[in-house]
Amino acid sequence: MIRSILIHPDPRLKKICDPVGQITDDLRRLADDMLATMYDAPGIGLAAPQVGVTRRLIVLDCNKESDGARRPLAMINPEVVWTSDDVSTYEEGCLSLPNVFADVERPAEVKVRWTGIDGREEEEQFSGLWATCVQHEIDHLDGKLFIDYLRPLKRQMITRKMEKFKRAQASGLVQKA
């Protein structure tokens, strides 16, 4: 099922998410819904708070080539356990900030530990777009948006733009994001 994606500013996007204790059928359905929503948007990552659920669950798939095989990942309680000293800068966007992009500097490589939807502990080292994406999505679980890395004036301008977008959306002047 495709879920609605919250648009900034929304206080639910700034909340620190609760850890997932037990993997239930409802949680598996949420992960499936989030993947469907992410692909439909289209995006490469989505965190549970973006669909109004304050639980530590993210989904991602950075295989963007149309002929490439999908590699959907659902991560429960993900945590970065190592970061490289090297950094990289990517132009980031976010499904909760439609049509907003900015360069963000992050560690170039990270090692992440999480529980899979099957209940198994997993750990993997990510680099490139995957590293950026997984860090971006984990930030959502801590109530942080990519614009929080920007200068205050730039952040305020983007927030005003999003408020205007939401007003236009509510009045039916623009389609849902």
mmCIF file of C-alpha atoms in Angstrom:
data_model
loop_
_atom_site.group_PDB
_atom_site.id
_atom_site.type_symbol
_atom_site.label_atom_id
_atom_site.label_comp_id
_atom_site.label_asym_id
_atom_site.label_seq_id
_atom_site.Cartn_x
_atom_site.Cartn_y
_atom_site.Cartn_z
ATOM 1 C CA MET A 1 0.000 0.000 0.000
ATOM 2 C CA ILE A 2 1.283 3.450 -0.907
ATOM 3 C CA ARG A 3 1.403 5.702 2.158
ATOM 4 C CA SER A 4 1.323 9.481 2.386
ATOM 5 C CA ILE A 5 4.706 11.104 2.923
ATOM 6 C CA LEU A 6 4.905 13.900 5.487
ATOM 7 C CA ILE A 7 6.179 17.220 4.175
ATOM 8 C CA HIS A 8 8.482 19.510 6.190
ATOM 9 C CA PRO A 9 7.741 21.358 8.385
ATOM 10 C CA ASP A 10 5.875 18.713 10.350
ATOM 11 C CA PRO A 11 6.715 18.130 14.031
ATOM 12 C CA ARG A 12 6.640 14.353 13.546
ATOM 13 C CA LEU A 13 9.741 14.637 11.330
ATOM 14 C CA LYS A 14 11.704 16.123 14.251
ATOM 15 C CA LYS A 15 10.927 13.382 16.782
ATOM 16 C CA ILE A 16 13.504 10.825 17.900
ATOM 17 C CA CYS A 17 12.122 7.401 17.013
ATOM 18 C CA ASP A 18 11.568 4.530 19.397
ATOM 19 C CA PRO A 19 13.569 1.319 18.936
ATOM 20 C CA VAL A 20 11.713 -1.658 17.511
ATOM 21 C CA GLY A 21 11.430 -4.415 20.108
ATOM 22 C CA GLN A 22 9.634 -7.215 18.336
ATOM 23 C CA ILE A 23 9.336 -7.954 14.642
ATOM 24 C CA THR A 24 5.642 -8.414 13.960
ATOM 25 C CA ASP A 25 3.510 -8.926 10.868
ATOM 26 C CA ASP A 26 2.458 -5.272 11.190
ATOM 27 C CA LEU A 27 6.117 -4.210 11.076
ATOM 28 C CA ARG A 28 6.741 -6.388 8.016
ATOM 29 C CA ARG A 29 3.688 -4.819 6.334
ATOM 30 C CA LEU A 30 5.004 -1.358 7.226
ATOM 31 C CA ALA A 31 8.375 -2.197 5.625
ATOM 32 C CA ASP A 32 6.610 -3.475 2.476
ATOM 33 C CA ASP A 33 4.421 -0.358 2.358
ATOM 34 C CA MET A 34 7.462 1.874 2.805
ATOM 35 C CA LEU A 35 9.301 0.179 -0.058
ATOM 36 C CA ALA A 36 6.238 0.514 -2.302
ATOM 37 C CA THR A 37 5.903 4.179 -1.306
ATOM 38 C CA MET A 38 9.618 4.838 -1.897
ATOM 39 C CA TYR A 39 9.591 3.242 -5.356
ATOM 40 C CA ASP A 40 6.366 5.050 -6.267
ATOM 41 C CA ALA A 41 7.653 8.483 -5.171
ATOM 42 C CA PRO A 42 10.281 7.729 -6.736
ATOM 43 C CA GLY A 43 13.085 7.766 -4.192
ATOM 44 C CA ILE A 44 16.051 5.725 -2.998
ATOM 45 C CA GLY A 45 15.345 5.788 0.740
ATOM 46 C CA LEU A 46 12.520 6.305 3.209
ATOM 47 C CA ALA A 47 12.363 6.362 7.009
ATOM 48 C CA ALA A 48 9.337 5.393 9.107
ATOM 49 C CA PRO A 49 8.825 8.909 10.527
ATOM 50 C CA GLN A 50 8.323 10.165 6.961
ATOM 51 C CA VAL A 51 5.113 8.122 6.856
ATOM 52 C CA GLY A 52 4.124 9.165 10.380
ATOM 53 C CA VAL A 53 5.481 6.160 12.304
ATOM 54 C CA THR A 54 8.038 6.978 15.014
ATOM 55 C CA ARG A 55 9.835 3.633 14.978
ATOM 56 C CA ARG A 56 13.465 2.921 14.039
ATOM 57 C CA LEU A 57 12.890 1.426 10.580
ATOM 58 C CA ILE A 58 14.323 2.552 7.235
ATOM 59 C CA VAL A 59 14.191 1.193 3.713
ATOM 60 C CA LEU A 60 16.535 1.924 0.843
ATOM 61 C CA ASP A 61 17.534 0.816 -2.625
ATOM 62 C CA CYS A 62 20.263 2.796 -4.361
ATOM 63 C CA ASN A 63 20.389 0.627 -7.506
ATOM 64 C CA LYS A 64 19.097 3.322 -9.825
ATOM 65 C CA GLU A 65 19.839 1.897 -13.272
ATOM 66 C CA SER A 66 16.626 0.945 -15.036
ATOM 67 C CA ASP A 67 18.153 -2.331 -16.228
ATOM 68 C CA GLY A 68 19.806 -3.098 -12.867
ATOM 69 C CA ALA A 69 18.364 -5.498 -10.364
ATOM 70 C CA ARG A 70 16.663 -3.944 -7.367
ATOM 71 C CA ARG A 71 18.334 -4.337 -3.994
ATOM 72 C CA PRO A 72 15.688 -3.354 -1.457
ATOM 73 C CA LEU A 73 16.917 -3.242 2.132
ATOM 74 C CA ALA A 74 14.743 -2.900 5.222
ATOM 75 C CA MET A 75 16.762 -2.034 8.330
ATOM 76 C CA ILE A 76 15.370 -2.283 11.832
ATOM 77 C CA ASN A 77 17.198 -0.322 14.550
ATOM 78 C CA PRO A 78 20.091 0.604 12.220
ATOM 79 C CA GLU A 79 23.194 2.149 13.739
ATOM 80 C CA VAL A 80 26.427 3.426 12.273
ATOM 81 C CA VAL A 81 29.237 1.540 14.018
ATOM 82 C CA TRP A 82 32.170 2.975 12.019
ATOM 83 C CA THR A 83 32.812 5.967 9.793
ATOM 84 C CA SER A 84 35.737 6.698 7.504
ATOM 85 C CA ASP A 85 37.894 9.774 7.975
ATOM 86 C CA ASP A 86 37.404 10.548 4.282
ATOM 87 C CA VAL A 87 34.351 12.611 3.423
ATOM 88 C CA SER A 88 32.286 13.011 0.293
ATOM 89 C CA THR A 89 29.760 15.588 -0.811
ATOM 90 C CA TYR A 90 26.525 14.631 -2.518
ATOM 91 C CA GLU A 91 23.639 16.752 -3.650
ATOM 92 C CA GLU A 92 20.919 15.385 -1.396
ATOM 93 C CA GLY A 93 17.188 15.565 -1.721
ATOM 94 C CA CYS A 94 14.387 14.200 0.420
ATOM 95 C CA LEU A 95 10.880 12.954 -0.235
ATOM 96 C CA SER A 96 9.740 15.139 2.694
ATOM 97 C CA LEU A 97 11.226 18.212 0.979
ATOM 98 C CA PRO A 98 10.000 17.971 -2.624
ATOM 99 C CA ASN A 99 12.183 19.687 -5.220
ATOM 100 C CA VAL A 100 14.762 20.820 -2.645
ATOM 101 C CA PHE A 101 18.385 19.826 -3.132
ATOM 102 C CA ALA A 102 21.616 20.853 -1.412
ATOM 103 C CA ASP A 103 25.193 19.640 -1.102
ATOM 104 C CA VAL A 104 25.831 17.808 2.169
ATOM 105 C CA GLU A 105 29.205 16.532 3.346
ATOM 106 C CA ARG A 106 29.239 13.181 5.159
ATOM 107 C CA PRO A 107 31.695 10.372 5.830
ATOM 108 C CA ALA A 108 32.511 8.664 2.520
ATOM 109 C CA GLU A 109 32.171 5.171 4.005
ATOM 110 C CA VAL A 110 30.213 3.786 6.934
ATOM 111 C CA LYS A 111 29.667 0.426 8.525
ATOM 112 C CA VAL A 112 26.081 -0.121 9.636
ATOM 113 C CA ARG A 113 24.626 -2.779 11.925
ATOM 114 C CA TRP A 114 20.900 -3.542 11.887
ATOM 115 C CA THR A 115 18.317 -6.250 12.308
ATOM 116 C CA GLY A 116 16.789 -7.556 9.112
ATOM 117 C CA ILE A 117 13.079 -8.034 8.637
ATOM 118 C CA ASP A 118 13.787 -11.777 9.077
ATOM 119 C CA GLY A 119 15.182 -11.094 12.577
ATOM 120 C CA ARG A 120 18.842 -11.734 11.691
ATOM 121 C CA GLU A 121 21.590 -9.353 12.753
ATOM 122 C CA GLU A 122 23.331 -7.835 9.752
ATOM 123 C CA GLU A 123 26.337 -5.622 9.225
ATOM 124 C CA GLU A 124 27.647 -4.091 6.020
ATOM 125 C CA GLN A 125 30.082 -1.442 4.914
ATOM 126 C CA PHE A 126 28.645 1.105 2.480
ATOM 127 C CA SER A 127 30.341 3.650 0.228
ATOM 128 C CA GLY A 128 29.274 6.158 -2.413
ATOM 129 C CA LEU A 129 25.570 6.852 -2.794
ATOM 130 C CA TRP A 130 24.689 3.939 -0.484
ATOM 131 C CA ALA A 131 26.734 5.491 2.355
ATOM 132 C CA THR A 132 25.106 8.874 1.862
ATOM 133 C CA CYS A 133 21.619 7.393 1.681
ATOM 134 C CA VAL A 134 21.894 5.184 4.765
ATOM 135 C CA GLN A 135 23.275 8.099 6.827
ATOM 136 C CA HIS A 136 20.484 10.375 5.547
ATOM 137 C CA GLU A 137 17.800 7.839 6.514
ATOM 138 C CA ILE A 138 19.295 7.105 9.949
ATOM 139 C CA ASP A 139 19.327 10.877 10.560
ATOM 140 C CA HIS A 140 15.536 10.822 10.078
ATOM 141 C CA LEU A 141 15.273 8.356 12.971
ATOM 142 C CA ASP A 142 17.038 10.925 15.155
ATOM 143 C CA GLY A 143 14.746 13.767 14.083
ATOM 144 C CA LYS A 144 17.311 15.284 11.749
ATOM 145 C CA LEU A 145 16.764 16.440 8.165
ATOM 146 C CA PHE A 146 19.480 17.029 5.583
ATOM 147 C CA ILE A 147 18.725 20.755 5.699
ATOM 148 C CA ASP A 148 19.917 20.737 9.329
ATOM 149 C CA TYR A 149 23.443 20.543 7.876
ATOM 150 C CA LEU A 150 22.927 23.834 6.033
ATOM 151 C CA ARG A 151 23.482 27.388 7.223
ATOM 152 C CA PRO A 152 20.540 28.785 9.243
ATOM 153 C CA LEU A 153 19.519 31.344 6.597
ATOM 154 C CA LYS A 154 19.404 28.704 3.844
ATOM 155 C CA ARG A 155 17.442 26.378 6.147
ATOM 156 C CA GLN A 156 14.901 29.134 6.914
ATOM 157 C CA MET A 157 14.463 29.903 3.212
ATOM 158 C CA ILE A 158 13.790 26.226 2.466
ATOM 159 C CA THR A 159 11.334 25.966 5.369
ATOM 160 C CA ARG A 160 9.408 29.005 4.092
ATOM 161 C CA LYS A 161 9.359 27.466 0.603
ATOM 162 C CA MET A 162 7.948 24.220 2.049
ATOM 163 C CA GLU A 163 5.291 26.110 4.071
ATOM 164 C CA LYS A 164 4.201 27.861 0.872
ATOM 165 C CA PHE A 165 4.189 24.499 -0.977
ATOM 166 C CA LYS A 166 2.005 22.933 1.748
ATOM 167 C CA ARG A 167 -0.463 25.846 1.609
ATOM 168 C CA ALA A 168 -0.695 25.503 -2.174
ATOM 169 C CA GLN A 169 -1.132 21.747 -1.807
ATOM 170 C CA ALA A 170 -3.916 22.200 0.763
ATOM 171 C CA SER A 171 -5.743 24.619 -1.529
ATOM 172 C CA GLY A 172 -5.465 22.175 -4.436
ATOM 173 C CA LEU A 173 -3.123 24.373 -6.486
ATOM 174 C CA VAL A 174 -0.420 21.687 -6.638
ATOM 175 C CA GLN A 175 -0.551 17.909 -6.683
ATOM 176 C CA LYS A 176 0.424 15.879 -3.654
ATOM 177 C CA ALA A 177 4.159 15.264 -3.466
#
